[in-house]
Short mmCIF file of C-alpha atoms in Angstrom, two decimals:
data_model
loop_
_atom_site.label_atom_id
_atom_site.label_comp_id
_atom_site.label_asym_id
_atom_site.label_seq_id
_atom_site.Cartn_x
_atom_site.Cartn_y
_atom_site.Cartn_z
CA ALA A 116 -13.45 -41.72 5.75
CA GLN A 117 -11.99 -40.51 2.80
CA SER A 118 -8.42 -39.66 2.42
CA VAL A 119 -6.29 -38.75 -0.40
CA THR A 120 -2.70 -39.76 -0.97
CA GLN A 121 -0.58 -37.85 -3.21
CA LEU A 122 2.58 -39.86 -3.26
CA ASP A 123 5.35 -37.24 -4.44
CA SER A 124 5.55 -33.95 -2.38
CA GLN A 125 7.87 -32.56 -5.41
CA VAL A 126 8.24 -33.85 -9.19
CA PRO A 127 11.08 -32.08 -11.17
CA VAL A 128 10.96 -32.51 -14.92
CA PHE A 129 12.29 -31.15 -17.86
CA GLU A 130 10.55 -28.99 -20.25
CA GLU A 131 8.53 -30.72 -23.13
CA ALA A 132 9.11 -34.13 -21.06
CA PRO A 133 6.00 -35.80 -19.88
CA VAL A 134 4.99 -36.31 -16.35
CA GLU A 135 2.69 -38.30 -14.15
CA LEU A 136 1.48 -36.87 -10.74
CA ARG A 137 -0.03 -39.55 -8.57
CA CYS A 138 -2.91 -39.61 -6.56
CA ASN A 139 -4.68 -42.67 -4.66
CA TYR A 140 -7.61 -41.97 -2.41
CA SER A 141 -9.86 -44.51 -0.09
CA SER A 142 -13.45 -44.44 0.08
CA SER A 143 -16.32 -46.93 0.70
CA VAL A 144 -18.91 -45.52 -1.82
CA SER A 145 -18.94 -43.69 -5.15
CA VAL A 146 -16.73 -40.69 -5.65
CA TYR A 147 -16.26 -37.88 -7.72
CA LEU A 148 -12.65 -37.19 -8.35
CA PHE A 149 -10.70 -33.59 -8.97
CA TRP A 150 -7.74 -32.11 -9.93
CA TYR A 151 -6.96 -28.47 -8.85
CA VAL A 152 -3.91 -26.50 -9.72
CA GLN A 153 -2.44 -23.43 -7.60
CA TYR A 154 -0.25 -20.96 -8.65
CA PRO A 155 2.26 -18.82 -6.17
CA ASN A 156 -0.18 -16.46 -4.02
CA GLN A 157 -3.23 -17.77 -5.76
CA GLY A 158 -6.25 -19.63 -5.00
CA LEU A 159 -7.36 -23.08 -6.39
CA GLN A 160 -8.50 -23.60 -10.23
CA LEU A 161 -10.08 -26.46 -11.34
CA LEU A 162 -8.07 -28.31 -13.75
CA LEU A 163 -10.40 -31.15 -14.58
CA LYS A 164 -12.65 -33.78 -12.97
CA TYR A 165 -14.23 -37.19 -13.05
CA LEU A 166 -17.91 -37.39 -12.06
CA SER A 167 -19.40 -40.34 -14.11
CA GLY A 168 -19.09 -42.03 -17.59
CA SER A 169 -15.69 -41.94 -19.63
CA THR A 170 -12.91 -42.63 -17.01
CA LEU A 171 -10.32 -40.86 -18.91
CA VAL A 172 -10.96 -37.04 -18.70
CA GLU A 173 -9.14 -34.33 -20.04
CA SER A 174 -8.45 -30.64 -19.87
CA ILE A 175 -8.24 -27.61 -22.31
CA ASN A 176 -4.41 -27.27 -21.79
CA GLY A 177 -3.23 -30.85 -22.16
CA PHE A 178 -3.77 -32.56 -19.09
CA GLU A 179 -5.37 -35.78 -18.63
CA ALA A 180 -6.53 -38.04 -15.82
CA GLU A 181 -7.64 -41.63 -15.57
CA PHE A 182 -10.41 -43.16 -13.10
CA ASN A 183 -9.12 -46.59 -12.33
CA LYS A 184 -11.58 -47.96 -9.73
CA SER A 185 -9.88 -51.23 -8.85
CA GLN A 186 -6.47 -49.26 -7.86
CA THR A 187 -8.47 -46.33 -6.58
CA SER A 188 -6.20 -44.14 -8.30
CA PHE A 189 -6.49 -40.96 -10.21
CA HIS A 190 -3.16 -39.83 -11.97
CA LEU A 191 -2.50 -36.88 -13.60
CA ARG A 192 -0.87 -36.82 -17.03
CA LYS A 193 0.55 -34.74 -19.57
CA PRO A 194 2.63 -35.58 -22.57
CA SER A 195 4.83 -32.59 -22.80
CA VAL A 196 5.25 -29.73 -19.98
CA HIS A 197 5.86 -26.22 -20.37
CA ILE A 198 7.59 -23.70 -17.95
CA SER A 199 3.82 -22.09 -17.35
CA ASP A 200 3.00 -25.76 -15.93
CA THR A 201 5.02 -24.84 -12.89
CA ALA A 202 2.64 -24.93 -9.88
CA GLU A 203 1.16 -26.96 -6.98
CA TYR A 204 -1.26 -29.80 -7.75
CA PHE A 205 -3.92 -30.97 -5.66
CA CYS A 206 -5.84 -34.09 -5.76
CA ALA A 207 -9.31 -33.99 -4.39
CA VAL A 208 -12.10 -36.51 -3.84
CA SER A 209 -15.75 -36.19 -2.67
CA ASP A 210 -18.59 -38.78 -1.73
CA VAL A 211 -21.35 -38.69 -4.41
CA GLY A 212 -23.80 -36.44 -2.80
CA ALA A 213 -21.64 -35.26 0.21
CA ASP A 214 -20.50 -31.86 1.29
CA GLY A 215 -16.89 -30.79 1.31
CA LEU A 216 -13.69 -31.80 -0.80
CA THR A 217 -11.10 -33.91 0.83
CA PHE A 218 -7.57 -32.91 -0.48
CA GLY A 219 -4.35 -34.20 -0.97
CA LYS A 220 -1.27 -32.60 0.42
CA GLY A 221 -0.41 -31.53 -3.13
CA THR A 222 2.59 -32.22 -5.59
CA HIS A 223 4.72 -29.31 -6.47
CA LEU A 224 5.53 -29.67 -10.18
CA ILE A 225 8.90 -28.09 -10.92
CA ILE A 226 9.86 -27.54 -14.84
CA GLN A 227 13.30 -27.30 -15.63
CA PRO A 228 14.67 -25.78 -18.72
CA GLY B 52 -15.53 -14.44 -9.84
CA VAL B 53 -15.32 -15.16 -6.01
CA THR B 54 -13.54 -12.36 -4.41
CA GLN B 55 -12.19 -12.35 -0.75
CA SER B 56 -11.14 -9.62 1.83
CA PRO B 57 -8.79 -8.72 2.89
CA THR B 58 -5.86 -10.56 1.29
CA HIS B 59 -3.67 -10.57 4.12
CA LEU B 60 -4.31 -10.07 8.10
CA ILE B 61 -2.14 -10.33 11.04
CA LYS B 62 -3.84 -10.88 14.53
CA THR B 63 -3.02 -11.51 17.97
CA ARG B 64 -3.61 -14.87 19.89
CA GLY B 65 -6.83 -14.77 21.71
CA GLN B 66 -8.59 -12.18 19.36
CA GLN B 67 -11.42 -12.51 16.93
CA VAL B 68 -11.28 -12.41 13.06
CA THR B 69 -13.77 -12.02 10.46
CA LEU B 70 -13.03 -12.85 7.09
CA ARG B 71 -15.44 -11.90 3.97
CA CYS B 72 -16.24 -13.42 0.58
CA SER B 73 -18.07 -12.39 -2.13
CA SER B 74 -19.47 -15.15 -4.29
CA GLN B 75 -20.35 -15.21 -8.18
CA SER B 76 -23.86 -13.95 -8.80
CA GLY B 77 -26.34 -16.30 -8.69
CA HIS B 78 -24.51 -19.06 -6.56
CA ASN B 79 -26.20 -19.86 -3.50
CA THR B 80 -23.92 -22.30 -1.90
CA VAL B 81 -20.60 -21.17 -0.50
CA SER B 82 -17.84 -23.28 1.57
CA TRP B 83 -14.61 -22.43 3.40
CA TYR B 84 -11.29 -24.20 3.64
CA GLN B 85 -8.34 -23.72 5.75
CA GLN B 86 -5.01 -24.24 3.89
CA ALA B 87 -2.11 -24.55 6.35
CA LEU B 88 1.49 -23.85 5.12
CA GLY B 89 2.58 -27.03 2.87
CA GLN B 90 -0.75 -28.67 3.23
CA GLY B 91 -3.84 -29.20 1.20
CA PRO B 92 -7.05 -27.22 1.93
CA GLN B 93 -9.27 -28.61 4.73
CA PHE B 94 -13.00 -28.30 4.94
CA ILE B 95 -14.36 -26.09 7.50
CA PHE B 96 -18.11 -25.92 6.51
CA GLN B 97 -20.74 -25.03 3.72
CA TYR B 98 -23.75 -23.01 3.57
CA TYR B 99 -26.82 -23.27 1.44
CA ARG B 100 -29.32 -20.58 0.96
CA GLU B 101 -27.90 -18.86 4.68
CA GLU B 102 -27.75 -22.14 6.70
CA GLU B 103 -25.14 -24.54 7.57
CA ASN B 104 -25.43 -27.71 6.19
CA GLY B 105 -22.19 -29.39 6.56
CA ARG B 106 -19.19 -29.18 8.68
CA GLY B 107 -15.67 -30.62 8.48
CA ASN B 108 -13.39 -31.39 11.61
CA PHE B 109 -13.22 -27.79 13.12
CA PRO B 110 -14.35 -26.66 16.54
CA PRO B 111 -17.51 -24.28 17.06
CA ARG B 112 -15.33 -21.16 17.44
CA PHE B 113 -15.06 -21.49 13.80
CA SER B 114 -18.51 -20.14 12.66
CA GLY B 115 -19.93 -18.35 9.46
CA LEU B 116 -22.94 -16.46 7.80
CA GLN B 117 -24.33 -16.31 4.59
CA PHE B 118 -26.17 -13.35 3.46
CA PRO B 119 -29.05 -12.95 0.54
CA ASN B 120 -26.54 -10.57 -1.50
CA ASP B 121 -24.27 -13.20 -2.35
CA SER B 122 -21.71 -12.45 0.50
CA SER B 123 -20.63 -14.57 3.55
CA GLU B 124 -18.15 -14.28 6.39
CA LEU B 125 -16.00 -16.99 8.31
CA ASN B 126 -15.64 -15.95 12.00
CA VAL B 127 -12.99 -17.43 14.19
CA ASN B 128 -12.81 -16.71 17.95
CA ALA B 129 -10.19 -17.06 20.28
CA LEU B 130 -7.77 -17.32 17.79
CA GLU B 131 -4.65 -19.88 18.26
CA LEU B 132 -1.30 -19.80 16.57
CA ASP B 133 -2.26 -22.69 14.55
CA ASP B 134 -5.12 -20.91 13.07
CA SER B 135 -2.42 -19.25 11.08
CA ALA B 136 -3.44 -20.42 7.33
CA LEU B 137 -4.64 -19.34 3.96
CA TYR B 138 -8.37 -19.40 4.07
CA LEU B 139 -10.30 -20.16 0.78
CA CYS B 140 -13.87 -19.36 -0.09
CA ALA B 141 -15.39 -21.29 -2.90
CA SER B 142 -19.12 -20.88 -4.12
CA SER B 143 -21.38 -22.91 -6.63
CA LYS B 144 -24.71 -22.59 -7.91
CA ASP B 145 -25.60 -26.08 -6.95
CA ARG B 146 -26.82 -27.48 -3.85
CA ILE B 147 -24.22 -30.13 -3.78
CA MET B 148 -21.31 -27.94 -4.79
CA ASN B 149 -18.35 -30.31 -5.13
CA THR B 150 -19.17 -30.85 -8.97
CA GLU B 151 -18.60 -27.14 -9.78
CA ALA B 152 -16.57 -25.07 -7.14
CA PHE B 153 -15.09 -21.71 -8.04
CA PHE B 154 -12.36 -20.70 -5.60
CA GLY B 155 -11.36 -17.19 -4.54
CA GLN B 156 -7.76 -16.31 -3.90
CA GLY B 157 -7.90 -16.46 -0.39
CA THR B 158 -7.05 -14.51 2.80
CA ARG B 159 -3.94 -15.09 4.44
CA LEU B 160 -4.24 -14.88 8.10
CA THR B 161 -1.09 -14.92 10.59
CA VAL B 162 -1.88 -15.16 14.35
CA VAL B 163 1.12 -13.93 16.49
#
């Protein structure tokens, strides 16, 4: 069975500082990997995804994540955060060809001025 | 986009509830997730062309329908206090929807 572990429930960081949100997964087969963002009282928005090919994927708002198969990780990074990045971030995994996403418990990114 | 109704709902234990979702036009796959407070979403089930074709670890009292007009429903019978959660609907134009799923803003259900 799949599982996703987000190691930090909360990550406080100062504005314009770099940040890394950690995600590890377990699966015995090929996977798709995702990061979703959830702003207060809203649904989920896809931030970025790894399906195949280059292990480094980027979003349009400066986030990037790297798929590391040997370490079964998909950590999310941003070199310089803004107040508007304050949100809950969820890592998710899906076996290739399977139904449904398995989500982690989320990491609350808190940006301090 | 994907729209859900109602946005908030309060029900009494033992009652039944129906939540509704309107998918993006042309999307023929819809899935439902339950997000308890402080947790990540959990996959309930998925419908493709009006038939259930995938289910998570949820009991049969969670059921659904998908209609040809891009709308769908989640029904929960015999509500329990632990059913209190945010219920999210997602749709996709792909049969294997995980590669491109669009989520609605959710319905917050409170069971008292």
